[in-house]
Amino acid sequence: MVTANLIDLFEEQARRRPDAVAVVCGELSLSYRELDSRANRLARLLAGSGARPGAFVGVCLPRSLDLPVALLAVLKTGAAYLPLDPSYPEERVAWMVQDADPVVVVGTSEVLRSGDPVLLLDDPAVAARLADTPGGAPPVVRDPGDAAYMIYTSGSTGRPKGVVVAHANVMALFAAARDLFDFGQDDVWTLFHSYAFDFSVWELWGALLHGGTLVVVPVDTARSAPDFLRLLADRRVTVLNQTPSAFYELARADAEDPVTSSQLALRYLVFGGEALDLARLEEWYGRHGPGKPELVNMYGITETTVHVTHAALDLDRTAATGLVGRPLPGVRCYVLDDGLNLVPPGVVGELYVGGVGVGWGYWGRGGLTADRFVPDPFGGDGERLYRTGDLVRWGAGVWSTRGGWTTR
């Protein structure tokens, strides 16, 4: 049973390694002590604006040191963060704010207009209040069952829908990862993806819960594969997470710049977010050899907390198609027919996911939640399965798809 929450584990790392570098963005950085103190101060201001357990706080910030500070601050109040990527269309952001009704939105004048309920971090008055605020953690009782964040995803309907995920779901994800990875305090991670995309949950908390360093990748760098390759080498990044489409661009830059390629310090390269064409890994293996870094394919869904399955890759598997992997520890995967009956191995059915990663459901959409989060006929009372809509088959101990898979 999970008894801690994300903030408990982060604060433990801050106590253990106060002077270690926690976050880097460009030439700026924060130690764990500095990150914790800044987040505490902002949390106290947010609490004064109504942030509390059961509430949402919007975060609309460009990629900067302020971004992880704000996300931590929200959770320190007991509230859940609502990521509002400023690069998203204004109409989409407005819809999410209207739907979630956050008690306050944290931003800057660059991306938000002033007004209520908005807290602009570059407002001199706000900066002065932060400077005068004590750096101790606010006195809040946080429960692992509380919501940690709500990420909006369009899926096939086109209308954004909020997926609510609890601290316990994220904690279970990293508990499962302990059996598959050896992440530690010497690892350097990148925050490459939008923080409104659930892959960022893995990137952000993967670094901070293990006492590692998080490199916030500037937007312009993320959009330029050669520049990103240079950043990976310069910052000695050890854990890289990529959608396959982003990786294909990076692999091309890697092939064209053997000097920088030879300077990489990567230990893990984790794929997720879309179907991976395994055949396109052959050239990478030809340059880097097996296990340098270790390549891993992970299938995941926002509704079931980022990752569901794990498949360690090697050169022999580049000839496979549609490889998804084995369920993570604590995750249950079933291939069922329309009547929720198990189908035999090798027979195509719909993938249903149960276990520790299944989130709360869709915010304010009870009918859709009931349709997609169904009672688990193989589990205990109150347990649910998420109906993914993805067609898969079980064979040779791995999940493989017919025609690929998509996340929602």
mmCIF file of C-alpha atoms in Angstrom, residues 170-383:
data_model
loop_
_atom_site.group_PDB
_atom_site.id
_atom_site.type_symbol
_atom_site.label_atom_id
_atom_site.label_comp_id
_atom_site.label_asym_id
_atom_site.label_seq_id
_atom_site.Cartn_x
_atom_site.Cartn_y
_atom_site.Cartn_z
ATOM 1 C CA VAL A 170 2.684 7.974 -10.187
ATOM 2 C CA MET A 171 4.358 6.475 -7.129
ATOM 3 C CA ALA A 172 3.347 3.010 -8.344
ATOM 4 C CA LEU A 173 4.832 3.751 -11.779
ATOM 5 C CA PHE A 174 8.263 4.436 -10.313
ATOM 6 C CA ALA A 175 7.990 1.551 -7.874
ATOM 7 C CA ALA A 176 7.495 -0.685 -10.901
ATOM 8 C CA ALA A 177 10.452 0.960 -12.656
ATOM 9 C CA ARG A 178 12.784 -0.111 -9.837
ATOM 10 C CA ASP A 179 12.532 -3.684 -11.084
ATOM 11 C CA LEU A 180 13.445 -2.689 -14.640
ATOM 12 C CA PHE A 181 15.871 0.245 -14.413
ATOM 13 C CA ASP A 182 18.637 1.339 -12.068
ATOM 14 C CA PHE A 183 17.908 5.061 -11.985
ATOM 15 C CA GLY A 184 19.914 6.989 -9.391
ATOM 16 C CA GLN A 185 21.282 10.286 -8.162
ATOM 17 C CA ASP A 186 23.979 10.434 -10.831
ATOM 18 C CA ASP A 187 21.470 10.361 -13.677
ATOM 19 C CA VAL A 188 20.766 13.408 -15.817
ATOM 20 C CA TRP A 189 17.334 13.570 -17.443
ATOM 21 C CA THR A 190 15.864 15.965 -19.993
ATOM 22 C CA LEU A 191 12.474 17.620 -19.822
ATOM 23 C CA PHE A 192 12.119 17.450 -23.599
ATOM 24 C CA HIS A 193 8.379 17.037 -24.016
ATOM 25 C CA SER A 194 5.586 19.467 -23.298
ATOM 26 C CA TYR A 195 4.578 19.323 -19.653
ATOM 27 C CA ALA A 196 1.001 19.004 -20.922
ATOM 28 C CA PHE A 197 1.982 15.616 -22.428
ATOM 29 C CA ASP A 198 2.103 12.779 -19.913
ATOM 30 C CA PHE A 199 5.585 11.633 -20.990
ATOM 31 C CA SER A 200 6.755 14.695 -19.045
ATOM 32 C CA VAL A 201 5.517 13.091 -15.814
ATOM 33 C CA TRP A 202 8.075 10.318 -16.333
ATOM 34 C CA GLU A 203 10.821 12.833 -17.198
ATOM 35 C CA LEU A 204 10.204 15.316 -14.379
ATOM 36 C CA TRP A 205 9.604 12.917 -11.515
ATOM 37 C CA GLY A 206 12.109 10.382 -12.821
ATOM 38 C CA ALA A 207 14.812 12.949 -12.169
ATOM 39 C CA LEU A 208 13.567 14.526 -8.939
ATOM 40 C CA LEU A 209 12.412 11.393 -7.110
ATOM 41 C CA HIS A 210 15.806 9.737 -7.652
ATOM 42 C CA GLY A 211 17.909 12.754 -6.694
ATOM 43 C CA GLY A 212 19.119 13.271 -10.250
ATOM 44 C CA THR A 213 19.370 16.374 -12.417
ATOM 45 C CA LEU A 214 16.612 17.617 -14.713
ATOM 46 C CA VAL A 215 17.688 19.575 -17.803
ATOM 47 C CA VAL A 216 14.823 21.739 -19.061
ATOM 48 C CA VAL A 217 15.242 21.796 -22.841
ATOM 49 C CA PRO A 218 14.502 25.177 -24.478
ATOM 50 C CA VAL A 219 11.845 25.039 -27.177
ATOM 51 C CA ASP A 220 14.240 26.100 -29.954
ATOM 52 C CA THR A 221 16.701 23.386 -28.938
ATOM 53 C CA ALA A 222 13.976 20.727 -28.820
ATOM 54 C CA ARG A 223 13.010 21.655 -32.375
ATOM 55 C CA SER A 224 16.568 21.319 -33.720
ATOM 56 C CA ALA A 225 17.919 17.773 -33.622
ATOM 57 C CA PRO A 226 21.580 18.877 -34.092
ATOM 58 C CA ASP A 227 21.273 21.393 -31.242
ATOM 59 C CA PHE A 228 19.558 18.831 -29.038
ATOM 60 C CA LEU A 229 22.300 16.286 -29.764
ATOM 61 C CA ARG A 230 24.864 18.886 -28.691
ATOM 62 C CA LEU A 231 22.935 19.528 -25.473
ATOM 63 C CA LEU A 232 22.809 15.795 -24.702
ATOM 64 C CA ALA A 233 26.576 15.596 -25.028
ATOM 65 C CA ASP A 234 27.359 18.838 -23.200
ATOM 66 C CA ARG A 235 25.072 18.081 -20.255
ATOM 67 C CA ARG A 236 26.145 14.420 -20.069
ATOM 68 C CA VAL A 237 22.519 13.293 -20.195
ATOM 69 C CA THR A 238 22.112 9.665 -19.138
ATOM 70 C CA VAL A 239 18.344 9.070 -19.417
ATOM 71 C CA LEU A 240 16.675 10.190 -22.636
ATOM 72 C CA ASN A 241 12.963 9.752 -23.353
ATOM 73 C CA GLN A 242 11.730 10.195 -26.904
ATOM 74 C CA THR A 243 8.721 9.710 -29.083
ATOM 75 C CA PRO A 244 9.855 7.666 -32.091
ATOM 76 C CA SER A 245 9.244 10.564 -34.498
ATOM 77 C CA ALA A 246 11.541 12.823 -32.446
ATOM 78 C CA PHE A 247 14.137 10.071 -32.186
ATOM 79 C CA TYR A 248 14.277 9.524 -35.949
ATOM 80 C CA GLU A 249 15.337 13.165 -36.349
ATOM 81 C CA LEU A 250 17.856 12.827 -33.533
ATOM 82 C CA ALA A 251 19.267 9.623 -35.035
ATOM 83 C CA ARG A 252 19.799 11.426 -38.330
ATOM 84 C CA ALA A 253 21.701 14.213 -36.550
ATOM 85 C CA ASP A 254 23.667 11.576 -34.637
ATOM 86 C CA ALA A 255 24.728 9.922 -37.895
ATOM 87 C CA GLU A 256 25.774 13.250 -39.424
ATOM 88 C CA ASP A 257 27.871 14.336 -36.424
ATOM 89 C CA PRO A 258 30.056 11.413 -35.312
ATOM 90 C CA VAL A 259 32.210 13.640 -33.087
ATOM 91 C CA THR A 260 29.292 14.749 -30.927
ATOM 92 C CA SER A 261 27.808 11.260 -31.115
ATOM 93 C CA SER A 262 30.976 9.822 -29.597
ATOM 94 C CA GLN A 263 30.624 12.180 -26.629
ATOM 95 C CA LEU A 264 27.173 10.964 -25.542
ATOM 96 C CA ALA A 265 26.827 9.562 -22.015
ATOM 97 C CA LEU A 266 23.406 7.936 -22.465
ATOM 98 C CA ARG A 267 22.549 4.882 -20.359
ATOM 99 C CA TYR A 268 18.877 4.548 -21.318
ATOM 100 C CA LEU A 269 16.874 5.610 -24.342
ATOM 101 C CA VAL A 270 13.172 5.098 -23.626
ATOM 102 C CA PHE A 271 10.571 5.261 -26.397
ATOM 103 C CA GLY A 272 6.913 6.042 -25.863
ATOM 104 C CA GLY A 273 3.939 8.023 -27.110
ATOM 105 C CA GLU A 274 3.551 6.373 -30.511
ATOM 106 C CA ALA A 275 4.361 3.206 -32.431
ATOM 107 C CA LEU A 276 8.062 2.468 -32.908
ATOM 108 C CA ASP A 277 9.429 1.194 -36.223
ATOM 109 C CA LEU A 278 12.015 -1.261 -34.932
ATOM 110 C CA ALA A 279 13.721 -1.597 -38.309
ATOM 111 C CA ARG A 280 14.800 2.044 -38.059
ATOM 112 C CA LEU A 281 16.996 1.168 -35.052
ATOM 113 C CA GLU A 282 19.450 -0.912 -37.079
ATOM 114 C CA GLU A 283 21.638 2.050 -38.070
ATOM 115 C CA TRP A 284 21.706 3.290 -34.471
ATOM 116 C CA TYR A 285 22.904 -0.117 -33.274
ATOM 117 C CA GLY A 286 25.480 -0.096 -36.043
ATOM 118 C CA ARG A 287 26.988 3.125 -34.674
ATOM 119 C CA HIS A 288 26.560 2.595 -30.928
ATOM 120 C CA GLY A 289 26.528 -1.161 -30.463
ATOM 121 C CA PRO A 290 24.315 -3.124 -28.064
ATOM 122 C CA GLY A 291 23.533 -1.631 -24.673
ATOM 123 C CA LYS A 292 25.175 1.735 -25.371
ATOM 124 C CA PRO A 293 22.656 2.994 -24.404
ATOM 125 C CA GLU A 294 20.022 0.401 -23.513
ATOM 126 C CA LEU A 295 16.975 0.927 -25.732
ATOM 127 C CA VAL A 296 13.532 0.325 -24.248
ATOM 128 C CA ASN A 297 10.092 0.515 -25.828
ATOM 129 C CA MET A 298 7.214 1.402 -23.508
ATOM 130 C CA TYR A 299 3.542 1.457 -24.451
ATOM 131 C CA GLY A 300 1.458 3.837 -22.420
ATOM 132 C CA ILE A 301 -1.770 5.727 -21.999
ATOM 133 C CA THR A 302 -2.530 8.941 -20.140
ATOM 134 C CA GLU A 303 -5.485 7.261 -18.416
ATOM 135 C CA THR A 304 -3.240 4.549 -16.940
ATOM 136 C CA THR A 305 -0.341 6.800 -15.856
ATOM 137 C CA VAL A 306 2.220 7.142 -18.629
ATOM 138 C CA HIS A 307 3.579 3.591 -19.091
ATOM 139 C CA VAL A 308 1.858 0.197 -19.161
ATOM 140 C CA THR A 309 4.378 -2.184 -20.729
ATOM 141 C CA HIS A 310 8.151 -2.548 -21.082
ATOM 142 C CA ALA A 311 10.199 -4.185 -23.828
ATOM 143 C CA ALA A 312 13.998 -4.199 -23.661
ATOM 144 C CA LEU A 313 15.232 -3.981 -27.246
ATOM 145 C CA ASP A 314 18.228 -5.457 -29.034
ATOM 146 C CA LEU A 315 19.430 -5.816 -32.593
ATOM 147 C CA ASP A 316 17.675 -9.152 -33.053
ATOM 148 C CA ARG A 317 14.310 -7.556 -32.293
ATOM 149 C CA THR A 318 14.610 -4.971 -35.063
ATOM 150 C CA ALA A 319 13.061 -7.556 -37.376
ATOM 151 C CA ALA A 320 9.929 -7.766 -35.204
ATOM 152 C CA THR A 321 6.784 -5.756 -35.871
ATOM 153 C CA GLY A 322 4.395 -4.112 -33.446
ATOM 154 C CA LEU A 323 6.357 -5.026 -30.332
ATOM 155 C CA VAL A 324 4.726 -3.537 -27.237
ATOM 156 C CA GLY A 325 6.206 -5.513 -24.340
ATOM 157 C CA ARG A 326 5.325 -7.110 -21.023
ATOM 158 C CA PRO A 327 3.112 -5.435 -18.419
ATOM 159 C CA LEU A 328 4.937 -3.466 -15.748
ATOM 160 C CA PRO A 329 4.927 -4.913 -12.228
ATOM 161 C CA GLY A 330 1.583 -4.138 -10.639
ATOM 162 C CA VAL A 331 -0.107 -3.623 -14.027
ATOM 163 C CA ARG A 332 -2.558 -6.168 -15.412
ATOM 164 C CA CYS A 333 -3.217 -6.446 -19.138
ATOM 165 C CA TYR A 334 -5.982 -8.505 -20.720
ATOM 166 C CA VAL A 335 -6.930 -9.177 -24.327
ATOM 167 C CA LEU A 336 -10.719 -9.415 -24.351
ATOM 168 C CA ASP A 337 -13.556 -9.790 -26.792
ATOM 169 C CA ASP A 338 -16.692 -7.650 -26.863
ATOM 170 C CA GLY A 339 -18.163 -9.652 -23.976
ATOM 171 C CA LEU A 340 -15.092 -9.073 -21.759
ATOM 172 C CA ASN A 341 -14.013 -12.679 -22.219
ATOM 173 C CA LEU A 342 -10.340 -13.597 -22.537
ATOM 174 C CA VAL A 343 -9.335 -14.470 -26.087
ATOM 175 C CA PRO A 344 -6.820 -17.274 -26.768
ATOM 176 C CA PRO A 345 -3.114 -16.491 -27.391
ATOM 177 C CA GLY A 346 -2.536 -15.283 -30.927
ATOM 178 C CA VAL A 347 -6.118 -14.078 -31.366
ATOM 179 C CA VAL A 348 -6.663 -10.343 -31.799
ATOM 180 C CA GLY A 349 -8.752 -8.623 -29.161
ATOM 181 C CA GLU A 350 -9.001 -5.295 -27.374
ATOM 182 C CA LEU A 351 -6.427 -4.395 -24.737
ATOM 183 C CA TYR A 352 -7.784 -3.677 -21.256
ATOM 184 C CA VAL A 353 -5.481 -2.376 -18.528
ATOM 185 C CA GLY A 354 -5.948 -2.759 -14.777
ATOM 186 C CA GLY A 355 -3.895 -2.432 -11.637
ATOM 187 C CA VAL A 356 -1.987 0.328 -9.917
ATOM 188 C CA GLY A 357 -1.833 2.810 -12.789
ATOM 189 C CA VAL A 358 -5.523 3.248 -13.564
ATOM 190 C CA GLY A 359 -6.425 6.888 -12.932
ATOM 191 C CA TRP A 360 -9.596 8.436 -11.562
ATOM 192 C CA GLY A 361 -11.317 8.914 -14.893
ATOM 193 C CA TYR A 362 -12.434 11.930 -16.915
ATOM 194 C CA TRP A 363 -13.122 15.187 -15.130
ATOM 195 C CA GLY A 364 -16.807 16.073 -15.196
ATOM 196 C CA ARG A 365 -17.649 13.343 -17.727
ATOM 197 C CA GLY A 366 -19.287 10.551 -15.780
ATOM 198 C CA GLY A 367 -20.806 8.852 -18.804
ATOM 199 C CA LEU A 368 -17.520 8.652 -20.679
ATOM 200 C CA THR A 369 -15.722 7.498 -17.537
ATOM 201 C CA ALA A 370 -18.243 4.692 -17.046
ATOM 202 C CA ASP A 371 -17.826 3.666 -20.689
ATOM 203 C CA ARG A 372 -14.010 3.532 -20.650
ATOM 204 C CA PHE A 373 -13.273 2.637 -17.004
ATOM 205 C CA VAL A 374 -15.213 -0.579 -16.508
ATOM 206 C CA PRO A 375 -15.519 -2.961 -13.525
ATOM 207 C CA ASP A 376 -12.673 -5.491 -13.518
ATOM 208 C CA PRO A 377 -14.202 -8.991 -13.813
ATOM 209 C CA PHE A 378 -10.856 -10.495 -12.791
ATOM 210 C CA GLY A 379 -10.093 -8.189 -9.859
ATOM 211 C CA GLY A 380 -11.406 -7.369 -6.415
ATOM 212 C CA ASP A 381 -14.348 -5.220 -5.392
ATOM 213 C CA GLY A 382 -14.125 -1.707 -6.772
ATOM 214 C CA GLU A 383 -11.254 -2.430 -9.150
#
